[in-house]
Amino acid sequence: MMKPTNAALPSLLTACALVACRGDALPDAGPARRDAAANVGASPAEAPRVIYADLVRTTDCSFGDRGPLLDFGEPGLTLRGAFLEDLAPERIEREGATFARIRDKVIVAQFFVSADEERALVEPSAVAIRWRGAAAKSASVYLNGKPLGSAKLERGAIQVADVRGTSTLLNAGLNDLTVRFATPPKAERDAMAEVDWIHVTAGEVDKHFAAPTARDVIVDRSFAGTMRKAMALKNGGYARCTGFLPAASQIEVEVAAEGGGDVEVEVRLQRDRASPVLLGKVQGSATHPSRQAFSLDPHVAGGTLGAIELAVVKAAKGARALLGEPRITLRPREATPPRAALQTAVLVVFGTVDPRSLAAFGGTLGTEGFSQLAREGTSFASHRVGSTLASATVAAMLTGRGPRSIRMEDGDARLPASVTTVADAARQAGVVTALFSGNPMTSAPFGFDRSWETYSPSAPEADASGVKPFDDAIQWLKARKGERALLVIHARGGHPPWGATADEQKRMPPEVYTGGLDPKHAAELMSKARRVPPQLRFSDADRTRAFALHAAAVVEQDRALARLLVALRDTGRGDRSLVMVTSDVGVNSAAPVPFGDGEAPTEMLLTTPLIVRAPGQFAAGQTVASATADVDVAKTLLGALGLAAPRAFEGHDLWDVAQTPLTTLGRARLATVLGRHSLRWGSFLLDATDRRQSLCDISLEPLCTTDVRPTHPLALSMMEKRLAALKHSESAAGAQREPVAVDATLQAALRAWGR
């Protein structure tokens, strides 16, 4: 086994902000900034610290004052309907505030209450709602499923409703707030109301309450003559900022006062299944601001999901504490050396390969091509694709955009013509390009033929061995000696149909096999066994034979990869080429009938191998444990050729990741297929549809059989919010879904493929 590098080192060039980085589906936070204010506590001999997360410029901070405030004007607030479906209300401006126009009769919002808040809010629960009446005549409010009270609305009037209960209904952790609107029958299609904010508190409601909405809290103020972005909070107010907290980080904040007197702010750390940690206190005044830094170690050793809480515990009446540019900072990384452009970039995408089966990752297969690349290049041990559809994952590799943003969430969608690919960028720079495909999911009807100088598909029913794409690619390389080239091969890999001969089958397990799993028609037969109800019986013996045929196919494809590596060397490209090898999807070894397409996005199917070789750039024999994704491939291919990636491309250049690995658990990665979402962030995995969800901690239970939502409310709220942000961002990406036009040729190929 190869020795892993230190994957806990943060990548500061492409560091994800604690709350501003949104995973692969959104642009990264960009280069970490150096700032004089970020050097609190650094000795003159130390290099300036860099900003990992600027808390005052993020949307993942919530605010409160003697209880949480639900700011309906903020897009980060997650709302659901009566059947727990996600809601996306229209937001409008009125009288200097942002209201959400509610058209559903029932809205449900979740919010987090810390243990300290629960202990402080001991009086009967109460809710204040600032809204503008529309069709609804009244509304009933529920906390955690129990009725709190009701309030009337007046059409066109902005008012603050006071709803008070008779008992304490708040719990430490996640809480549900439900509002049910009552309307006349004919008005059910109209807007119910427009909501500005809801304040959850206890006891008497302050009729002059100044809600700490983001619009009111975020201000520009002078700190000893220097203008800074700041949070302005009254006594009892707080900011709670959630996200991934990296190892070796510290929280810094400058505290001053406006309105007179001294103020004091506590800096706290909140985590699931752990007591709150008081990191320290900062005191300041209008004339003497104070900036301090507090280390998050050892509380976040290895990095974790959590929250930083900045709470004002002392301020004079009418005064506000100013929290100047609170941020998470890290030690700087070493400078990345310059990289020379290579002559050739090669991407080989195998079909349906489990990294655990390969010798390079601890298995037994792939001892020729895969193992050679692993010895001579860098292996990425935590690679994840964004779909279980081969068409979607390869599209992500070629466009640098997630399947949802290019509208390829189902198996009948094609690559939109409006989306820029690596082939477009390479051809504009005078690079010759070619795509050789042995998978019908990347055939011309699926939109993969455009922009390539050479496009050559191989139908599965006409290529028994499945190695024709490699043979054609080798001939293409030989015909283009000396030219700059971008070559992509989408190989059959381990996906059926298979080409094992009768003699080879005799040596395969099970020893005595009497089933009818014919290699040539295996995909079609297994597709029938996968249907509900099954059209044929798939026995344990059939399953054993299927995995044996799959292994034999991977071995044969690995030999073809080895021949391609020889061809690169023989054409003079060996030491001037980047070669990247991966798989479109993994293998669900627990599936009753394996090797299907578009199945539920489980970690086994989303985890794929990734190996990159580029002499002088990617260290030989290195293993990087950082989180990588299919969208990283596009930037890496263009970067190897010395080309800048288009602005729409997401992800990271793997060369940067290998030089200074990203924090292993610090990147959120979203997979979407057929309306089901799988979000991996840190050690947590959120599996969600519009109407149900589950959360597991892979570090505790890799098989994800236990739903940890009840015990990890903070992580759950963060995962839900991140998922909503990713879905919203990708929905606004601009591409339109284009359906595949199925003709007789494609229909025959898909039938042989098992679709």
PDB file of N, CA and C in Angstrom, residues 62-70 109-121 169-177 200-201 240 269-273 275-276 307 309 712-718:
ATOM      1  N   SER A  62     -26.847  33.097  11.227  1.00  0.00           N
ATOM      2  CA  SER A  62     -28.187  33.475  11.677  1.00  0.00           C
ATOM      3  C   SER A  62     -28.042  34.319  12.935  1.00  0.00           C
ATOM      4  N   PHE A  63     -29.068  35.100  13.209  1.00  0.00           N
ATOM      5  CA  PHE A  63     -29.002  36.030  14.330  1.00  0.00           C
ATOM      6  C   PHE A  63     -30.187  35.815  15.267  1.00  0.00           C
ATOM      7  N   GLY A  64     -29.999  36.208  16.510  1.00  0.00           N
ATOM      8  CA  GLY A  64     -31.062  36.073  17.490  1.00  0.00           C
ATOM      9  C   GLY A  64     -30.914  37.084  18.602  1.00  0.00           C
ATOM     10  N   ASP A  65     -31.961  37.163  19.421  1.00  0.00           N
ATOM     11  CA  ASP A  65     -31.969  38.074  20.566  1.00  0.00           C
ATOM     12  C   ASP A  65     -33.002  37.529  21.547  1.00  0.00           C
ATOM     13  N   ARG A  66     -32.526  36.868  22.588  1.00  0.00           N
ATOM     14  CA  ARG A  66     -33.423  36.133  23.500  1.00  0.00           C
ATOM     15  C   ARG A  66     -34.301  35.175  22.706  1.00  0.00           C
ATOM     16  N   GLY A  67     -33.653  34.420  21.858  1.00  0.00           N
ATOM     17  CA  GLY A  67     -34.352  33.450  21.035  1.00  0.00           C
ATOM     18  C   GLY A  67     -34.022  33.636  19.566  1.00  0.00           C
ATOM     19  N   PRO A  68     -34.196  32.586  18.768  1.00  0.00           N
ATOM     20  CA  PRO A  68     -33.827  32.644  17.351  1.00  0.00           C
ATOM     21  C   PRO A  68     -34.744  33.563  16.550  1.00  0.00           C
ATOM     22  N   LEU A  69     -34.171  34.172  15.513  1.00  0.00           N
ATOM     23  CA  LEU A  69     -34.942  34.959  14.560  1.00  0.00           C
ATOM     24  C   LEU A  69     -34.928  34.238  13.216  1.00  0.00           C
ATOM     25  N   LEU A  70     -36.100  33.997  12.653  1.00  0.00           N
ATOM     26  CA  LEU A  70     -36.224  33.409  11.323  1.00  0.00           C
ATOM     27  C   LEU A  70     -36.434  34.554  10.338  1.00  0.00           C
ATOM     28  N   ALA A 109     -40.817  25.670   9.162  1.00  0.00           N
ATOM     29  CA  ALA A 109     -39.429  26.118   9.235  1.00  0.00           C
ATOM     30  C   ALA A 109     -38.765  25.457  10.430  1.00  0.00           C
ATOM     31  N   GLN A 110     -37.527  25.016  10.234  1.00  0.00           N
ATOM     32  CA  GLN A 110     -36.758  24.432  11.330  1.00  0.00           C
ATOM     33  C   GLN A 110     -35.721  25.432  11.819  1.00  0.00           C
ATOM     34  N   PHE A 111     -35.441  25.412  13.105  1.00  0.00           N
ATOM     35  CA  PHE A 111     -34.430  26.293  13.667  1.00  0.00           C
ATOM     36  C   PHE A 111     -33.745  25.583  14.823  1.00  0.00           C
ATOM     37  N   PHE A 112     -32.508  25.995  15.075  1.00  0.00           N
ATOM     38  CA  PHE A 112     -31.676  25.373  16.101  1.00  0.00           C
ATOM     39  C   PHE A 112     -31.719  26.203  17.375  1.00  0.00           C
ATOM     40  N   VAL A 113     -31.855  25.521  18.495  1.00  0.00           N
ATOM     41  CA  VAL A 113     -31.799  26.152  19.817  1.00  0.00           C
ATOM     42  C   VAL A 113     -30.660  25.506  20.592  1.00  0.00           C
ATOM     43  N   SER A 114     -29.728  26.313  21.074  1.00  0.00           N
ATOM     44  CA  SER A 114     -28.612  25.769  21.844  1.00  0.00           C
ATOM     45  C   SER A 114     -29.069  25.405  23.249  1.00  0.00           C
ATOM     46  N   ALA A 115     -28.251  24.623  23.926  1.00  0.00           N
ATOM     47  CA  ALA A 115     -28.583  24.240  25.301  1.00  0.00           C
ATOM     48  C   ALA A 115     -28.650  25.468  26.207  1.00  0.00           C
ATOM     49  N   ASP A 116     -27.777  26.455  25.962  1.00  0.00           N
ATOM     50  CA  ASP A 116     -27.809  27.684  26.761  1.00  0.00           C
ATOM     51  C   ASP A 116     -29.116  28.442  26.537  1.00  0.00           C
ATOM     52  N   GLU A 117     -29.560  28.503  25.288  1.00  0.00           N
ATOM     53  CA  GLU A 117     -30.831  29.185  24.997  1.00  0.00           C
ATOM     54  C   GLU A 117     -32.002  28.482  25.669  1.00  0.00           C
ATOM     55  N   GLU A 118     -32.005  27.150  25.609  1.00  0.00           N
ATOM     56  CA  GLU A 118     -33.116  26.406  26.212  1.00  0.00           C
ATOM     57  C   GLU A 118     -33.207  26.707  27.705  1.00  0.00           C
ATOM     58  N   ARG A 119     -32.052  26.776  28.364  1.00  0.00           N
ATOM     59  CA  ARG A 119     -32.055  27.052  29.805  1.00  0.00           C
ATOM     60  C   ARG A 119     -32.512  28.482  30.097  1.00  0.00           C
ATOM     61  N   ALA A 120     -32.245  29.407  29.178  1.00  0.00           N
ATOM     62  CA  ALA A 120     -32.616  30.804  29.407  1.00  0.00           C
ATOM     63  C   ALA A 120     -34.090  31.073  29.103  1.00  0.00           C
ATOM     64  N   LEU A 121     -34.655  30.330  28.144  1.00  0.00           N
ATOM     65  CA  LEU A 121     -36.041  30.571  27.729  1.00  0.00           C
ATOM     66  C   LEU A 121     -36.978  29.655  28.504  1.00  0.00           C
ATOM     67  N   LEU A 169     -42.307  25.117  25.021  1.00  0.00           N
ATOM     68  CA  LEU A 169     -42.362  24.124  23.948  1.00  0.00           C
ATOM     69  C   LEU A 169     -41.044  23.977  23.204  1.00  0.00           C
ATOM     70  N   LEU A 170     -40.022  24.733  23.593  1.00  0.00           N
ATOM     71  CA  LEU A 170     -38.740  24.678  22.900  1.00  0.00           C
ATOM     72  C   LEU A 170     -37.857  23.577  23.472  1.00  0.00           C
ATOM     73  N   ASN A 171     -37.063  22.966  22.600  1.00  0.00           N
ATOM     74  CA  ASN A 171     -36.107  21.936  22.994  1.00  0.00           C
ATOM     75  C   ASN A 171     -34.718  22.326  22.514  1.00  0.00           C
ATOM     76  N   ALA A 172     -33.707  21.881  23.227  1.00  0.00           N
ATOM     77  CA  ALA A 172     -32.344  22.041  22.733  1.00  0.00           C
ATOM     78  C   ALA A 172     -32.184  21.177  21.490  1.00  0.00           C
ATOM     79  N   GLY A 173     -31.636  21.748  20.431  1.00  0.00           N
ATOM     80  CA  GLY A 173     -31.517  21.035  19.162  1.00  0.00           C
ATOM     81  C   GLY A 173     -32.434  21.642  18.124  1.00  0.00           C
ATOM     82  N   LEU A 174     -32.899  20.823  17.179  1.00  0.00           N
ATOM     83  CA  LEU A 174     -33.766  21.311  16.118  1.00  0.00           C
ATOM     84  C   LEU A 174     -35.206  21.401  16.594  1.00  0.00           C
ATOM     85  N   ASN A 175     -35.876  22.458  16.195  1.00  0.00           N
ATOM     86  CA  ASN A 175     -37.277  22.679  16.522  1.00  0.00           C
ATOM     87  C   ASN A 175     -38.036  22.992  15.237  1.00  0.00           C
ATOM     88  N   ASP A 176     -39.319  22.630  15.209  1.00  0.00           N
ATOM     89  CA  ASP A 176     -40.183  22.906  14.063  1.00  0.00           C
ATOM     90  C   ASP A 176     -41.166  24.015  14.405  1.00  0.00           C
ATOM     91  N   LEU A 177     -41.269  24.992  13.526  1.00  0.00           N
ATOM     92  CA  LEU A 177     -42.298  26.023  13.626  1.00  0.00           C
ATOM     93  C   LEU A 177     -43.227  25.868  12.425  1.00  0.00           C
ATOM     94  N   VAL A 200     -38.792  33.734  17.731  1.00  0.00           N
ATOM     95  CA  VAL A 200     -39.201  32.728  18.711  1.00  0.00           C
ATOM     96  C   VAL A 200     -38.545  33.073  20.040  1.00  0.00           C
ATOM     97  N   THR A 201     -39.353  33.262  21.076  1.00  0.00           N
ATOM     98  CA  THR A 201     -38.815  33.691  22.361  1.00  0.00           C
ATOM     99  C   THR A 201     -39.633  33.064  23.487  1.00  0.00           C
ATOM    100  N   ARG A 240     -24.794  33.301  15.039  1.00  0.00           N
ATOM    101  CA  ARG A 240     -24.374  31.898  15.020  1.00  0.00           C
ATOM    102  C   ARG A 240     -24.035  31.537  13.579  1.00  0.00           C
ATOM    103  N   LEU A 269     -18.050  27.889  20.929  1.00  0.00           N
ATOM    104  CA  LEU A 269     -18.042  26.836  19.913  1.00  0.00           C
ATOM    105  C   LEU A 269     -19.170  25.867  20.215  1.00  0.00           C
ATOM    106  N   GLN A 270     -20.026  25.609  19.215  1.00  0.00           N
ATOM    107  CA  GLN A 270     -21.137  24.671  19.363  1.00  0.00           C
ATOM    108  C   GLN A 270     -20.901  23.474  18.445  1.00  0.00           C
ATOM    109  N   ARG A 271     -21.065  22.263  19.006  1.00  0.00           N
ATOM    110  CA  ARG A 271     -20.967  21.025  18.221  1.00  0.00           C
ATOM    111  C   ARG A 271     -22.028  20.054  18.703  1.00  0.00           C
ATOM    112  N   ASP A 272     -22.366  19.116  17.838  1.00  0.00           N
ATOM    113  CA  ASP A 272     -23.305  18.079  18.236  1.00  0.00           C
ATOM    114  C   ASP A 272     -22.659  17.135  19.238  1.00  0.00           C
ATOM    115  N   ARG A 273     -23.464  16.632  20.152  1.00  0.00           N
ATOM    116  CA  ARG A 273     -23.046  15.629  21.132  1.00  0.00           C
ATOM    117  C   ARG A 273     -21.836  16.095  21.946  1.00  0.00           C
ATOM    118  N   SER A 275     -20.651  19.487  24.818  1.00  0.00           N
ATOM    119  CA  SER A 275     -21.040  20.697  25.541  1.00  0.00           C
ATOM    120  C   SER A 275     -20.470  21.922  24.836  1.00  0.00           C
ATOM    121  N   PRO A 276     -21.182  23.053  24.894  1.00  0.00           N
ATOM    122  CA  PRO A 276     -20.631  24.284  24.316  1.00  0.00           C
ATOM    123  C   PRO A 276     -19.289  24.627  24.957  1.00  0.00           C
ATOM    124  N   ALA A 307     -20.447  25.231  14.822  1.00  0.00           N
ATOM    125  CA  ALA A 307     -20.896  26.622  14.763  1.00  0.00           C
ATOM    126  C   ALA A 307     -20.051  27.484  15.679  1.00  0.00           C
ATOM    127  N   GLU A 309     -20.318  30.911  17.751  1.00  0.00           N
ATOM    128  CA  GLU A 309     -21.363  31.783  18.283  1.00  0.00           C
ATOM    129  C   GLU A 309     -20.707  32.998  18.918  1.00  0.00           C
ATOM    130  N   HIS A 712     -27.854  14.606  16.077  1.00  0.00           N
ATOM    131  CA  HIS A 712     -26.966  15.577  15.434  1.00  0.00           C
ATOM    132  C   HIS A 712     -27.791  16.712  14.817  1.00  0.00           C
ATOM    133  N   PRO A 713     -28.524  17.453  15.642  1.00  0.00           N
ATOM    134  CA  PRO A 713     -29.396  18.500  15.090  1.00  0.00           C
ATOM    135  C   PRO A 713     -28.640  19.626  14.400  1.00  0.00           C
ATOM    136  N   LEU A 714     -27.470  19.968  14.908  1.00  0.00           N
ATOM    137  CA  LEU A 714     -26.715  21.055  14.299  1.00  0.00           C
ATOM    138  C   LEU A 714     -26.217  20.648  12.918  1.00  0.00           C
ATOM    139  N   ALA A 715     -25.649  19.444  12.822  1.00  0.00           N
ATOM    140  CA  ALA A 715     -25.186  18.957  11.521  1.00  0.00           C
ATOM    141  C   ALA A 715     -26.348  18.844  10.545  1.00  0.00           C
ATOM    142  N   LEU A 716     -27.490  18.376  11.026  1.00  0.00           N
ATOM    143  CA  LEU A 716     -28.657  18.237  10.156  1.00  0.00           C
ATOM    144  C   LEU A 716     -29.090  19.592   9.609  1.00  0.00           C
ATOM    145  N   SER A 717     -29.169  20.594  10.474  1.00  0.00           N
ATOM    146  CA  SER A 717     -29.596  21.917  10.002  1.00  0.00           C
ATOM    147  C   SER A 717     -28.608  22.480   8.992  1.00  0.00           C
ATOM    148  N   MET A 718     -27.311  22.246   9.209  1.00  0.00           N
ATOM    149  CA  MET A 718     -26.301  22.724   8.275  1.00  0.00           C
ATOM    150  C   MET A 718     -26.396  21.997   6.940  1.00  0.00           C
TER     151      MET A 718
END
